[in-house]
Amino acid sequence: MDGNAAQSVQGREAVFQAARKIAPLAMGYIPVGMAFGVLAQKAGLSLVNTVLMSVLVYAGSAQLIAVGMFAAGMPPLSIVLTTFVVNLRHLLMSAAMTPHLRKWGPFRMAAFCYELTDETFALHSMRFGRGDRDMRQTFLINAMAQTVWVLSSWAGALAGSGVPDVEPLALDYALPAMFIGLLAMQAENGLKWLTAGFTGLVAIALVQAGLDQWSVIMATVIGATFGAGVETWTRK
Amino acid sequence: MLAPALVLREGSFDFGMDNLFLWAAIPAFALAIKTRSFFGTVALGMGLVAAGRYFLGG
């Protein structure tokens, strides 16, 4: 606790406050976490691996992509590279957060950034912007958000064997819908939409050419090269 | 990964009315651009596909 000890709340009240803050976020985590659990179970991941993934990876998008690629029988290198690229944005998020946390020291900062997600990033950005930097609250929020995510994916994995078919629940649409969300969040200008569209066309062409397994990573590299090329070219 | 999932079905192009994946993507994109809400988009997209399958028997 730092200088503003009078401000910080303790005990039960602190837990209630954190719970109130993560309530809207939990509304999203529970259905998507359960969808992840069911899909992981369908992709053949064990219960332990599914829950461990939620504990260790703790990134909805990367986890859904990974199980989608597992299910499609993609090569491991392709899965690793794809999830790395998809999660690169967390590098920027963590970097944006650390100026607020300088007093915390590297160990606590790392613990904080490990639990950072798109949603908790938005929440903490708002809190820190208001000057609300209470460390206890911050870690409580993160820990509770991750607990919700881990429990929902565990529940999903358990329920998975009882779900005979993913289609009536549209669970097979979780991944495409998630990509739409991610794309819209990151593509803030025309060039990025152009690059995304071009990459999509390349991916379609590669799948049509019979290169299913490598289409994702190849389209990413070709698309990124195209985007960088257009950017350099238009700047001149 | 997104583009082939939306327009290809079992290896061939499908722009027909019964390609729910493609049509559900349009409102999902609109919501995503407007609200920047990741989970809202997922919920809307899945909801639309589930509803479409239920009502249209797709």
Coordinates of N, CA and C in Angstrom, one line a residue, chain A:
Chain A
M1 N 0.8 -1.2 0.0 CA 0.0 0.0 0.0 C 0.9 1.3 0.0
D2 N 0.6 2.2 -0.9 CA 1.4 3.3 -1.0 C 0.8 4.5 -0.2
G3 N 1.2 5.7 -0.6 CA 0.8 6.9 0.2 C -0.7 7.1 0.4
N4 N -1.6 6.7 -0.5 CA -3.0 7.0 -0.4 C -3.7 5.8 0.3
A5 N -3.2 5.4 1.5 CA -3.7 4.3 2.2 C -5.2 4.5 2.6
A6 N -5.5 5.8 2.9 CA -6.8 6.1 3.3 C -7.9 5.8 2.2
Q7 N -7.4 5.8 1.0 CA -8.3 5.6 -0.2 C -8.6 4.1 -0.3
S8 N -7.6 3.3 0.0 CA -7.7 1.9 -0.4 C -8.6 1.1 0.6
V9 N -9.5 0.3 0.0 CA -10.4 -0.5 0.9 C -9.8 -1.9 1.1
Q10 N -10.2 -2.5 2.2 CA -9.6 -3.8 2.5 C -10.7 -4.8 2.7
G11 N -10.2 -6.1 2.9 CA -11.1 -7.2 3.2 C -12.3 -7.4 2.3
R12 N -13.4 -7.7 2.9 CA -14.6 -8.1 2.1 C -15.0 -7.0 1.1
E13 N -14.9 -5.7 1.6 CA -15.4 -4.6 0.8 C -14.5 -4.6 -0.5
A14 N -13.2 -4.8 -0.4 CA -12.3 -4.8 -1.6 C -12.8 -5.9 -2.6
V15 N -13.1 -7.1 -2.0 CA -13.5 -8.2 -2.9 C -14.8 -7.8 -3.6
F16 N -15.8 -7.2 -2.9 CA -17.0 -6.8 -3.5 C -16.8 -5.8 -4.6
Q17 N -16.0 -4.8 -4.3 CA -15.7 -3.8 -5.3 C -15.1 -4.4 -6.6
A18 N -14.1 -5.3 -6.4 CA -13.5 -5.9 -7.6 C -14.6 -6.7 -8.4
A19 N -15.4 -7.4 -7.6 CA -16.4 -8.3 -8.3 C -17.4 -7.4 -9.1
R20 N -17.7 -6.2 -8.5 CA -18.6 -5.3 -9.3 C -17.9 -4.9 -10.6
K21 N -16.6 -4.7 -10.5 CA -15.9 -4.2 -11.7 C -15.8 -5.2 -12.8
I22 N -15.6 -6.5 -12.4 CA -15.5 -7.5 -13.4 C -16.8 -8.1 -13.9
A23 N -17.9 -7.7 -13.2 CA -19.2 -8.4 -13.6 C -19.5 -8.3 -15.1
P24 N -19.4 -7.1 -15.8 CA -19.7 -7.0 -17.2 C -18.7 -7.9 -18.0
L25 N -17.4 -7.9 -17.6 CA -16.4 -8.7 -18.3 C -16.7 -10.2 -18.1
A26 N -17.2 -10.6 -17.0 CA -17.5 -12.0 -16.7 C -18.6 -12.5 -17.7
M27 N -19.5 -11.6 -18.0 CA -20.6 -11.9 -18.9 C -20.1 -12.4 -20.2
G28 N -19.0 -11.8 -20.6 CA -18.4 -12.3 -21.9 C -17.5 -13.5 -21.7
Y29 N -16.8 -13.6 -20.6 CA -15.9 -14.7 -20.3 C -16.6 -16.0 -20.2
I30 N -17.7 -16.0 -19.5 CA -18.4 -17.3 -19.2 C -18.8 -18.0 -20.5
P31 N -19.6 -17.3 -21.4 CA -20.0 -18.1 -22.6 C -18.8 -18.4 -23.5
V32 N -17.8 -17.5 -23.7 CA -16.7 -17.8 -24.6 C -15.8 -18.8 -24.0
G33 N -15.6 -18.7 -22.6 CA -14.8 -19.7 -21.9 C -15.4 -21.1 -22.1
M34 N -16.7 -21.2 -21.9 CA -17.4 -22.5 -22.0 C -17.3 -23.0 -23.5
A35 N -17.4 -22.1 -24.4 CA -17.3 -22.5 -25.9 C -15.9 -23.1 -26.1
F36 N -14.9 -22.4 -25.5 CA -13.5 -22.9 -25.7 C -13.4 -24.3 -25.1
G37 N -14.0 -24.5 -23.9 CA -13.9 -25.8 -23.2 C -14.5 -26.9 -24.1
V38 N -15.7 -26.6 -24.6 CA -16.4 -27.6 -25.4 C -15.6 -27.9 -26.7
L39 N -15.1 -26.9 -27.3 CA -14.3 -27.1 -28.6 C -13.0 -27.8 -28.3
A40 N -12.4 -27.5 -27.2 CA -11.1 -28.2 -26.8 C -11.4 -29.7 -26.6
Q41 N -12.5 -30.0 -25.9 CA -12.9 -31.4 -25.7 C -13.1 -32.1 -27.0
K42 N -13.8 -31.4 -28.0 CA -14.1 -32.0 -29.3 C -12.8 -32.1 -30.1
A43 N -11.8 -31.2 -29.9 CA -10.6 -31.3 -30.6 C -9.7 -32.4 -30.0
G44 N -10.1 -33.1 -28.9 CA -9.3 -34.2 -28.4 C -8.4 -33.8 -27.3
L45 N -8.4 -32.5 -26.8 CA -7.6 -32.2 -25.7 C -8.1 -32.7 -24.4
S46 N -7.2 -33.2 -23.5 CA -7.7 -33.7 -22.2 C -8.2 -32.6 -21.3
L47 N -8.9 -33.0 -20.3 CA -9.5 -32.0 -19.3 C -8.3 -31.2 -18.7
V48 N -7.3 -31.9 -18.3 CA -6.1 -31.3 -17.6 C -5.5 -30.3 -18.6
N49 N -5.3 -30.7 -19.8 CA -4.6 -29.8 -20.8 C -5.5 -28.5 -21.1
T50 N -6.8 -28.8 -21.2 CA -7.7 -27.6 -21.4 C -7.6 -26.6 -20.3
V51 N -7.7 -27.1 -19.1 CA -7.7 -26.2 -17.9 C -6.3 -25.5 -17.8
L52 N -5.3 -26.4 -18.0 CA -3.9 -25.8 -17.9 C -3.7 -24.7 -18.9
M53 N -4.3 -24.9 -20.1 CA -4.2 -23.9 -21.2 C -4.8 -22.5 -20.7
S54 N -5.9 -22.6 -20.0 CA -6.6 -21.4 -19.5 C -5.8 -20.8 -18.4
V55 N -5.1 -21.6 -17.6 CA -4.2 -21.1 -16.5 C -3.0 -20.4 -17.1
L56 N -2.3 -21.2 -18.0 CA -1.0 -20.7 -18.5 C -1.1 -19.7 -19.6
V57 N -1.9 -20.0 -20.6 CA -2.0 -19.1 -21.8 C -2.9 -17.9 -21.5
Y58 N -4.0 -18.2 -20.9 CA -5.0 -17.1 -20.5 C -5.1 -16.0 -21.6
A59 N -5.6 -16.4 -22.8 CA -5.9 -15.5 -23.8 C -6.9 -16.1 -24.7
G60 N -8.1 -15.6 -24.6 CA -9.3 -16.3 -25.3 C -9.0 -16.5 -26.8
S61 N -8.5 -15.5 -27.5 CA -8.3 -15.6 -28.9 C -7.3 -16.6 -29.2
A62 N -6.1 -16.6 -28.6 CA -5.0 -17.6 -28.9 C -5.5 -19.0 -28.6
Q63 N -6.3 -19.2 -27.5 CA -6.7 -20.5 -27.1 C -7.7 -21.1 -28.1
L64 N -8.6 -20.2 -28.6 CA -9.6 -20.7 -29.6 C -9.0 -21.0 -30.9
I65 N -8.0 -20.2 -31.3 CA -7.3 -20.4 -32.5 C -6.5 -21.7 -32.4
A66 N -5.8 -21.9 -31.3 CA -5.0 -23.1 -31.1 C -5.9 -24.4 -31.2
V67 N -7.1 -24.4 -30.5 CA -7.9 -25.6 -30.6 C -8.5 -25.8 -32.0
G68 N -8.8 -24.7 -32.7 CA -9.3 -24.8 -34.0 C -8.3 -25.4 -34.9
M69 N -7.0 -25.0 -34.7 CA -5.9 -25.5 -35.6 C -5.6 -26.9 -35.2
F70 N -5.7 -27.3 -33.9 CA -5.5 -28.7 -33.5 C -6.5 -29.5 -34.2
A71 N -7.8 -29.1 -34.2 CA -8.9 -29.9 -34.7 C -8.7 -30.0 -36.2
A72 N -8.1 -29.0 -36.9 CA -7.9 -29.1 -38.3 C -6.6 -29.8 -38.7
G73 N -5.8 -30.3 -37.6 CA -4.6 -31.1 -37.9 C -3.5 -30.3 -38.4
M74 N -3.4 -29.0 -38.1 CA -2.3 -28.1 -38.6 C -1.0 -28.5 -37.9
P75 N 0.1 -28.2 -38.6 CA 1.4 -28.5 -38.0 C 1.7 -27.6 -36.8
P76 N 2.4 -28.2 -35.7 CA 2.7 -27.5 -34.5 C 3.3 -26.1 -34.7
L77 N 4.3 -26.0 -35.6 CA 5.0 -24.8 -35.9 C 4.0 -23.7 -36.3
S78 N 3.1 -24.1 -37.2 CA 2.1 -23.2 -37.7 C 1.2 -22.7 -36.5
I79 N 0.9 -23.5 -35.6 CA 0.0 -23.1 -34.4 C 0.8 -22.2 -33.6
V80 N 2.1 -22.5 -33.3 CA 2.9 -21.6 -32.4 C 3.0 -20.2 -33.0
L81 N 3.4 -20.2 -34.3 CA 3.6 -18.9 -35.0 C 2.3 -18.1 -35.0
T82 N 1.2 -18.7 -35.4 CA -0.1 -18.0 -35.5 C -0.5 -17.4 -34.1
T83 N -0.4 -18.2 -33.1 CA -0.9 -17.7 -31.7 C 0.1 -16.6 -31.3
F84 N 1.4 -16.7 -31.7 CA 2.3 -15.7 -31.3 C 2.0 -14.4 -32.0
V85 N 1.7 -14.4 -33.3 CA 1.3 -13.2 -34.0 C 0.0 -12.6 -33.5
V86 N -1.0 -13.5 -33.2 CA -2.3 -13.0 -32.7 C -2.1 -12.3 -31.3
N87 N -1.2 -12.8 -30.5 CA -1.0 -12.3 -29.2 C 0.1 -11.2 -29.1
L88 N 0.7 -10.8 -30.2 CA 1.7 -9.8 -30.2 C 1.1 -8.5 -29.6
R89 N -0.2 -8.2 -29.8 CA -0.8 -7.0 -29.3 C -0.6 -6.8 -27.8
H90 N -0.5 -7.9 -27.1 CA -0.3 -7.8 -25.7 C 1.0 -7.2 -25.3
L91 N 2.0 -7.3 -26.2 CA 3.3 -6.7 -25.9 C 3.1 -5.1 -25.8
L92 N 2.3 -4.6 -26.8 CA 2.0 -3.2 -26.8 C 1.1 -2.8 -25.6
M93 N 0.2 -3.6 -25.2 CA -0.7 -3.3 -24.1 C 0.1 -3.3 -22.8
S94 N 1.0 -4.3 -22.6 CA 1.8 -4.3 -21.4 C 2.7 -3.1 -21.4
A95 N 3.3 -2.7 -22.5 CA 4.2 -1.5 -22.6 C 3.4 -0.3 -22.2
A96 N 2.1 -0.2 -22.6 CA 1.3 1.0 -22.3 C 0.9 1.0 -20.9
M97 N 0.9 -0.1 -20.2 CA 0.5 -0.1 -18.8 C 1.6 0.2 -17.8
T98 N 2.8 -0.2 -18.2 CA 3.9 -0.2 -17.2 C 4.3 1.2 -16.7
P99 N 4.1 2.3 -17.5 CA 4.4 3.6 -16.9 C 3.6 3.9 -15.6
H100 N 2.4 3.3 -15.5 CA 1.6 3.5 -14.3 C 2.1 2.7 -13.1
L101 N 2.9 1.7 -13.4 CA 3.2 0.7 -12.4 C 4.7 0.7 -12.0
R102 N 5.4 1.8 -12.3 CA 6.8 1.9 -12.1 C 7.2 1.5 -10.6
K103 N 6.4 1.9 -9.7 CA 6.8 1.7 -8.3 C 6.7 0.3 -7.9
W104 N 6.1 -0.5 -8.7 CA 5.8 -1.9 -8.3 C 7.0 -2.9 -8.3
G105 N 8.0 -2.5 -9.1 CA 9.1 -3.5 -9.3 C 8.8 -4.5 -10.3
P106 N 9.9 -5.1 -10.9 CA 9.7 -5.9 -12.1 C 8.9 -7.2 -11.8
F107 N 9.0 -7.8 -10.6 CA 8.3 -9.1 -10.4 C 6.8 -8.9 -10.4
R108 N 6.3 -7.8 -9.7 CA 4.8 -7.6 -9.6 C 4.3 -7.1 -11.0
M109 N 5.2 -6.3 -11.7 CA 4.8 -5.9 -13.0 C 4.6 -7.1 -14.0
A110 N 5.5 -8.0 -13.9 CA 5.4 -9.2 -14.8 C 4.1 -10.0 -14.4
A111 N 3.9 -10.1 -13.1 CA 2.7 -10.8 -12.7 C 1.4 -10.1 -13.2
F112 N 1.5 -8.8 -13.2 CA 0.3 -8.0 -13.6 C 0.1 -8.2 -15.1
C113 N 1.2 -8.1 -15.9 CA 1.1 -8.2 -17.3 C 0.8 -9.6 -17.8
Y114 N 1.2 -10.6 -17.1 CA 0.8 -12.0 -17.5 C -0.7 -12.1 -17.4
E115 N -1.4 -11.5 -16.5 CA -2.8 -11.6 -16.4 C -3.6 -10.6 -17.2
L116 N -2.9 -9.8 -18.0 CA -3.5 -8.8 -18.8 C -4.3 -9.4 -20.0
T117 N -5.5 -9.0 -20.2 CA -6.2 -9.4 -21.4 C -6.8 -8.2 -22.1
D118 N -7.4 -8.3 -23.2 CA -8.0 -7.2 -23.9 C -9.0 -6.5 -23.0
E119 N -9.7 -7.3 -22.2 CA -10.8 -6.7 -21.4 C -10.2 -6.0 -20.1
T120 N -9.3 -6.8 -19.4 CA -8.8 -6.2 -18.2 C -7.9 -5.0 -18.6
F121 N -7.3 -5.0 -19.8 CA -6.5 -3.8 -20.2 C -7.4 -2.6 -20.3
A122 N -8.6 -2.8 -20.9 CA -9.5 -1.6 -21.1 C -10.0 -1.2 -19.7
L123 N -10.2 -2.1 -18.8 CA -10.7 -1.8 -17.4 C -9.6 -1.0 -16.7
H124 N -8.4 -1.5 -16.7 CA -7.3 -0.9 -15.9 C -6.9 0.4 -16.5
S125 N -7.0 0.5 -17.9 CA -6.7 1.8 -18.5 C -7.6 2.9 -17.9
M126 N -8.9 2.6 -17.8 CA -9.9 3.5 -17.3 C -9.5 3.8 -15.8
R127 N -9.3 2.8 -15.0 CA -9.0 3.0 -13.6 C -7.8 3.8 -13.4
F128 N -6.7 3.5 -14.1 CA -5.4 4.2 -13.9 C -5.5 5.6 -14.4
G129 N -6.3 5.8 -15.5 CA -6.6 7.2 -16.0 C -7.2 8.1 -14.9
R130 N -8.1 7.4 -14.1 CA -8.7 8.2 -13.0 C -7.8 8.4 -11.8
G131 N -6.6 7.7 -11.8 CA -5.7 7.8 -10.7 C -6.0 6.7 -9.7
D132 N -6.8 5.8 -10.0 CA -7.1 4.6 -9.2 C -6.1 3.5 -9.4
R133 N -5.1 3.5 -8.6 CA -4.0 2.6 -8.9 C -3.7 1.6 -7.7
D134 N -4.7 1.4 -6.9 CA -4.6 0.6 -5.7 C -4.2 -0.8 -6.2
M135 N -3.0 -1.3 -5.6 CA -2.4 -2.5 -6.1 C -3.3 -3.7 -5.7
R136 N -3.8 -3.7 -4.5 CA -4.7 -4.8 -4.0 C -5.9 -5.0 -5.0
Q137 N -6.5 -3.9 -5.3 CA -7.7 -3.9 -6.2 C -7.3 -4.5 -7.5
T138 N -6.2 -4.0 -8.0 CA -5.7 -4.4 -9.4 C -5.5 -5.9 -9.5
F139 N -4.8 -6.4 -8.5 CA -4.5 -7.8 -8.5 C -5.8 -8.7 -8.2
L140 N -6.7 -8.1 -7.4 CA -7.9 -8.8 -7.1 C -8.7 -8.9 -8.4
I141 N -8.8 -7.8 -9.2 CA -9.6 -7.8 -10.4 C -9.0 -8.8 -11.4
N142 N -7.7 -8.8 -11.5 CA -7.0 -9.8 -12.5 C -7.3 -11.2 -12.0
A143 N -7.1 -11.5 -10.8 CA -7.2 -12.8 -10.3 C -8.6 -13.3 -10.4
M144 N -9.6 -12.5 -10.1 CA -11.0 -12.9 -10.3 C -11.4 -13.1 -11.7
A145 N -10.9 -12.2 -12.6 CA -11.2 -12.4 -14.0 C -10.6 -13.7 -14.5
Q146 N -9.4 -14.0 -14.2 CA -8.8 -15.3 -14.6 C -9.5 -16.5 -14.0
T147 N -9.9 -16.4 -12.8 CA -10.7 -17.5 -12.1 C -12.0 -17.8 -12.9
V148 N -12.7 -16.7 -13.3 CA -13.9 -16.9 -14.1 C -13.6 -17.6 -15.4
W149 N -12.5 -17.2 -16.0 CA -12.1 -17.8 -17.3 C -11.8 -19.2 -17.2
V150 N -11.0 -19.5 -16.2 CA -10.5 -20.9 -15.9 C -11.7 -21.8 -15.6
L151 N -12.6 -21.3 -14.7 CA -13.7 -22.1 -14.3 C -14.7 -22.4 -15.5
S152 N -14.9 -21.3 -16.3 CA -15.8 -21.5 -17.4 C -15.2 -22.5 -18.5
S153 N -13.9 -22.4 -18.7 CA -13.4 -23.4 -19.7 C -13.4 -24.8 -19.1
W154 N -13.2 -24.9 -17.8 CA -13.3 -26.2 -17.1 C -14.8 -26.8 -17.3
A155 N -15.7 -25.9 -17.0 CA -17.1 -26.3 -17.1 C -17.5 -26.7 -18.5
G156 N -16.9 -26.0 -19.5 CA -17.2 -26.3 -20.9 C -16.6 -27.6 -21.3
A157 N -15.3 -27.9 -20.8 CA -14.7 -29.1 -21.1 C -15.4 -30.3 -20.5
L158 N -16.0 -30.1 -19.3 CA -16.8 -31.2 -18.7 C -18.1 -31.4 -19.4
A159 N -18.7 -30.3 -19.9 CA -20.0 -30.4 -20.6 C -19.8 -30.9 -22.0
G160 N -18.5 -30.8 -22.5 CA -18.3 -31.1 -23.9 C -18.7 -32.5 -24.3
S161 N -18.5 -33.5 -23.4 CA -18.8 -34.9 -23.8 C -20.4 -35.0 -23.8
G162 N -21.1 -34.1 -23.1 CA -22.5 -34.2 -23.1 C -23.2 -33.5 -24.3
V163 N -22.3 -32.7 -25.0 CA -22.9 -32.0 -26.2 C -22.6 -32.8 -27.4
P164 N -23.6 -33.4 -27.9 CA -23.4 -34.4 -29.1 C -23.0 -33.6 -30.3
D165 N -23.5 -32.4 -30.5 CA -23.3 -31.7 -31.8 C -23.0 -30.3 -31.5
V166 N -22.0 -29.7 -32.1 CA -21.7 -28.3 -31.8 C -22.6 -27.3 -32.6
E167 N -23.2 -27.9 -33.6 CA -23.9 -27.0 -34.6 C -25.1 -26.3 -34.1
P168 N -26.0 -26.9 -33.4 CA -27.2 -26.1 -32.9 C -26.8 -25.0 -32.0
L169 N -25.7 -25.1 -31.3 CA -25.3 -24.0 -30.5 C -24.4 -23.0 -31.2
A170 N -24.1 -23.3 -32.5 CA -23.2 -22.4 -33.3 C -21.8 -22.3 -32.7
L171 N -21.4 -23.3 -31.9 CA -20.0 -23.2 -31.4 C -19.0 -23.2 -32.4
D172 N -19.3 -23.8 -33.6 CA -18.3 -23.7 -34.7 C -18.2 -22.3 -35.3
Y173 N -19.1 -21.4 -34.8 CA -18.9 -20.1 -35.3 C -18.1 -19.2 -34.3
A174 N -17.8 -19.7 -33.2 CA -17.0 -18.9 -32.2 C -15.8 -18.3 -32.8
L175 N -15.0 -19.2 -33.5 CA -13.8 -18.7 -34.1 C -13.9 -17.7 -35.2
P176 N -14.7 -17.9 -36.2 CA -14.9 -16.8 -37.2 C -15.4 -15.5 -36.6
A177 N -16.4 -15.6 -35.6 CA -16.9 -14.4 -35.0 C -15.8 -13.7 -34.2
M178 N -15.0 -14.5 -33.6 CA -13.9 -13.9 -32.8 C -12.9 -13.1 -33.7
F179 N -12.6 -13.7 -34.9 CA -11.7 -13.1 -35.8 C -12.3 -11.7 -36.3
I180 N -13.6 -11.7 -36.5 CA -14.3 -10.5 -36.9 C -14.0 -9.4 -35.8
G181 N -14.2 -9.8 -34.6 CA -14.0 -8.9 -33.5 C -12.6 -8.4 -33.4
L182 N -11.6 -9.3 -33.5 CA -10.2 -8.9 -33.5 C -9.8 -8.0 -34.6
L183 N -10.3 -8.3 -35.8 CA -10.0 -7.6 -37.0 C -10.5 -6.2 -36.9
A184 N -11.8 -6.0 -36.4 CA -12.4 -4.7 -36.3 C -11.7 -3.9 -35.3
M185 N -11.1 -4.5 -34.2 CA -10.4 -3.8 -33.2 C -9.1 -3.2 -33.7
Q186 N -8.5 -4.0 -34.6 CA -7.1 -3.6 -35.0 C -7.0 -2.8 -36.3
A187 N -8.0 -3.0 -37.2 CA -8.0 -2.3 -38.5 C -8.6 -1.0 -38.4
E188 N -7.8 0.1 -38.1 CA -8.4 1.4 -37.9 C -8.3 2.3 -39.1
N189 N -7.6 1.8 -40.2 CA -7.6 2.6 -41.4 C -7.7 1.8 -42.6
G190 N -7.8 2.5 -43.7 CA -8.1 1.9 -45.0 C -7.0 0.9 -45.4
L191 N -5.7 1.3 -45.1 CA -4.6 0.4 -45.5 C -4.8 -1.0 -44.8
K192 N -5.1 -0.9 -43.5 CA -5.2 -2.2 -42.8 C -6.4 -3.1 -43.3
W193 N -7.5 -2.4 -43.7 CA -8.6 -3.2 -44.2 C -8.2 -3.8 -45.6
L194 N -7.5 -3.0 -46.4 CA -7.0 -3.4 -47.7 C -6.1 -4.7 -47.5
T195 N -5.2 -4.5 -46.6 CA -4.3 -5.7 -46.3 C -5.0 -6.9 -45.8
A196 N -6.0 -6.7 -44.9 CA -6.8 -7.8 -44.4 C -7.6 -8.5 -45.6
G197 N -8.2 -7.6 -46.4 CA -8.9 -8.2 -47.6 C -8.0 -9.0 -48.5
F198 N -6.8 -8.4 -48.8 CA -5.8 -9.1 -49.7 C -5.4 -10.4 -49.0
T199 N -5.1 -10.4 -47.7 CA -4.6 -11.6 -47.0 C -5.7 -12.7 -47.1
G200 N -7.0 -12.2 -47.0 CA -8.1 -13.2 -47.0 C -8.2 -13.8 -48.4
L201 N -8.0 -13.0 -49.5 CA -8.0 -13.6 -50.8 C -6.9 -14.6 -51.0
V202 N -5.7 -14.2 -50.5 CA -4.5 -15.1 -50.6 C -4.9 -16.5 -49.9
A203 N -5.4 -16.3 -48.7 CA -5.8 -17.5 -47.9 C -6.7 -18.4 -48.7
I204 N -7.8 -17.8 -49.3 CA -8.7 -18.6 -50.1 C -8.0 -19.3 -51.3
A205 N -7.2 -18.5 -51.9 CA -6.5 -19.1 -53.1 C -5.6 -20.3 -52.7
L206 N -4.9 -20.1 -51.5 CA -4.0 -21.2 -51.0 C -4.8 -22.5 -50.6
V207 N -6.0 -22.3 -50.0 CA -6.8 -23.4 -49.7 C -7.3 -24.1 -50.9
Q208 N -7.7 -23.3 -51.9 CA -8.2 -23.8 -53.2 C -7.1 -24.6 -53.9
A209 N -5.8 -24.1 -53.7 CA -4.7 -24.8 -54.3 C -4.3 -26.0 -53.6
G210 N -5.0 -26.4 -52.5 CA -4.8 -27.6 -51.8 C -3.7 -27.5 -50.7
L211 N -3.3 -26.3 -50.4 CA -2.3 -26.1 -49.3 C -3.0 -25.8 -48.0
D212 N -4.0 -26.5 -47.6 CA -4.8 -26.2 -46.4 C -3.9 -26.0 -45.2
Q213 N -3.0 -26.9 -45.0 CA -2.2 -26.9 -43.7 C -1.3 -25.6 -43.6
W214 N -0.8 -25.2 -44.7 CA 0.1 -24.0 -44.6 C -0.6 -22.7 -45.0
S215 N -1.8 -22.8 -45.3 CA -2.5 -21.6 -45.8 C -2.4 -20.4 -44.8
V216 N -2.6 -20.7 -43.5 CA -2.7 -19.6 -42.5 C -1.4 -18.9 -42.5
I217 N -0.3 -19.6 -42.3 CA 1.0 -18.9 -42.0 C 1.5 -18.3 -43.3
M218 N 1.3 -19.0 -44.5 CA 1.7 -18.4 -45.7 C 0.9 -17.2 -46.1
A219 N -0.4 -17.2 -45.9 CA -1.2 -16.0 -46.2 C -0.8 -14.9 -45.3
T220 N -0.4 -15.2 -44.0 CA 0.0 -14.1 -43.1 C 1.3 -13.4 -43.6
V221 N 2.2 -14.3 -44.0 CA 3.5 -13.7 -44.4 C 3.3 -12.9 -45.7
I222 N 2.6 -13.5 -46.7 CA 2.3 -12.8 -47.9 C 1.5 -11.5 -47.7
G223 N 0.5 -11.6 -46.8 CA -0.3 -10.4 -46.5 C 0.5 -9.3 -45.8
A224 N 1.3 -9.7 -44.8 CA 2.1 -8.7 -44.1 C 3.1 -8.0 -45.0
T225 N 3.7 -8.8 -45.9 CA 4.6 -8.2 -46.9 C 3.9 -7.2 -47.8
F226 N 2.7 -7.6 -48.2 CA 1.9 -6.7 -49.1 C 1.6 -5.4 -48.3
G227 N 1.2 -5.5 -47.1 CA 0.8 -4.3 -46.3 C 2.0 -3.4 -46.1
A228 N 3.2 -4.0 -45.8 CA 4.4 -3.2 -45.6 C 4.8 -2.6 -46.9
G229 N 4.7 -3.3 -48.0 CA 5.0 -2.8 -49.3 C 4.2 -1.6 -49.7
V230 N 2.8 -1.7 -49.5 CA 1.9 -0.6 -49.8 C 2.2 0.6 -49.0
E231 N 2.5 0.4 -47.7 CA 2.8 1.5 -46.8 C 4.0 2.2 -47.2
T232 N 5.1 1.5 -47.5 CA 6.3 2.2 -47.9 C 6.1 2.9 -49.2
W233 N 5.3 2.3 -50.1 CA 5.1 2.9 -51.5 C 4.3 4.1 -51.4
T234 N 3.2 4.1 -50.5 CA 2.4 5.3 -50.5 C 3.0 6.5 -49.7
R235 N 4.0 6.2 -48.9 CA 4.7 7.3 -48.1 C 5.5 8.1 -49.0
K236 N 6.1 7.5 -50.1 CA 7.0 8.2 -51.0 C 6.3 9.3 -51.8

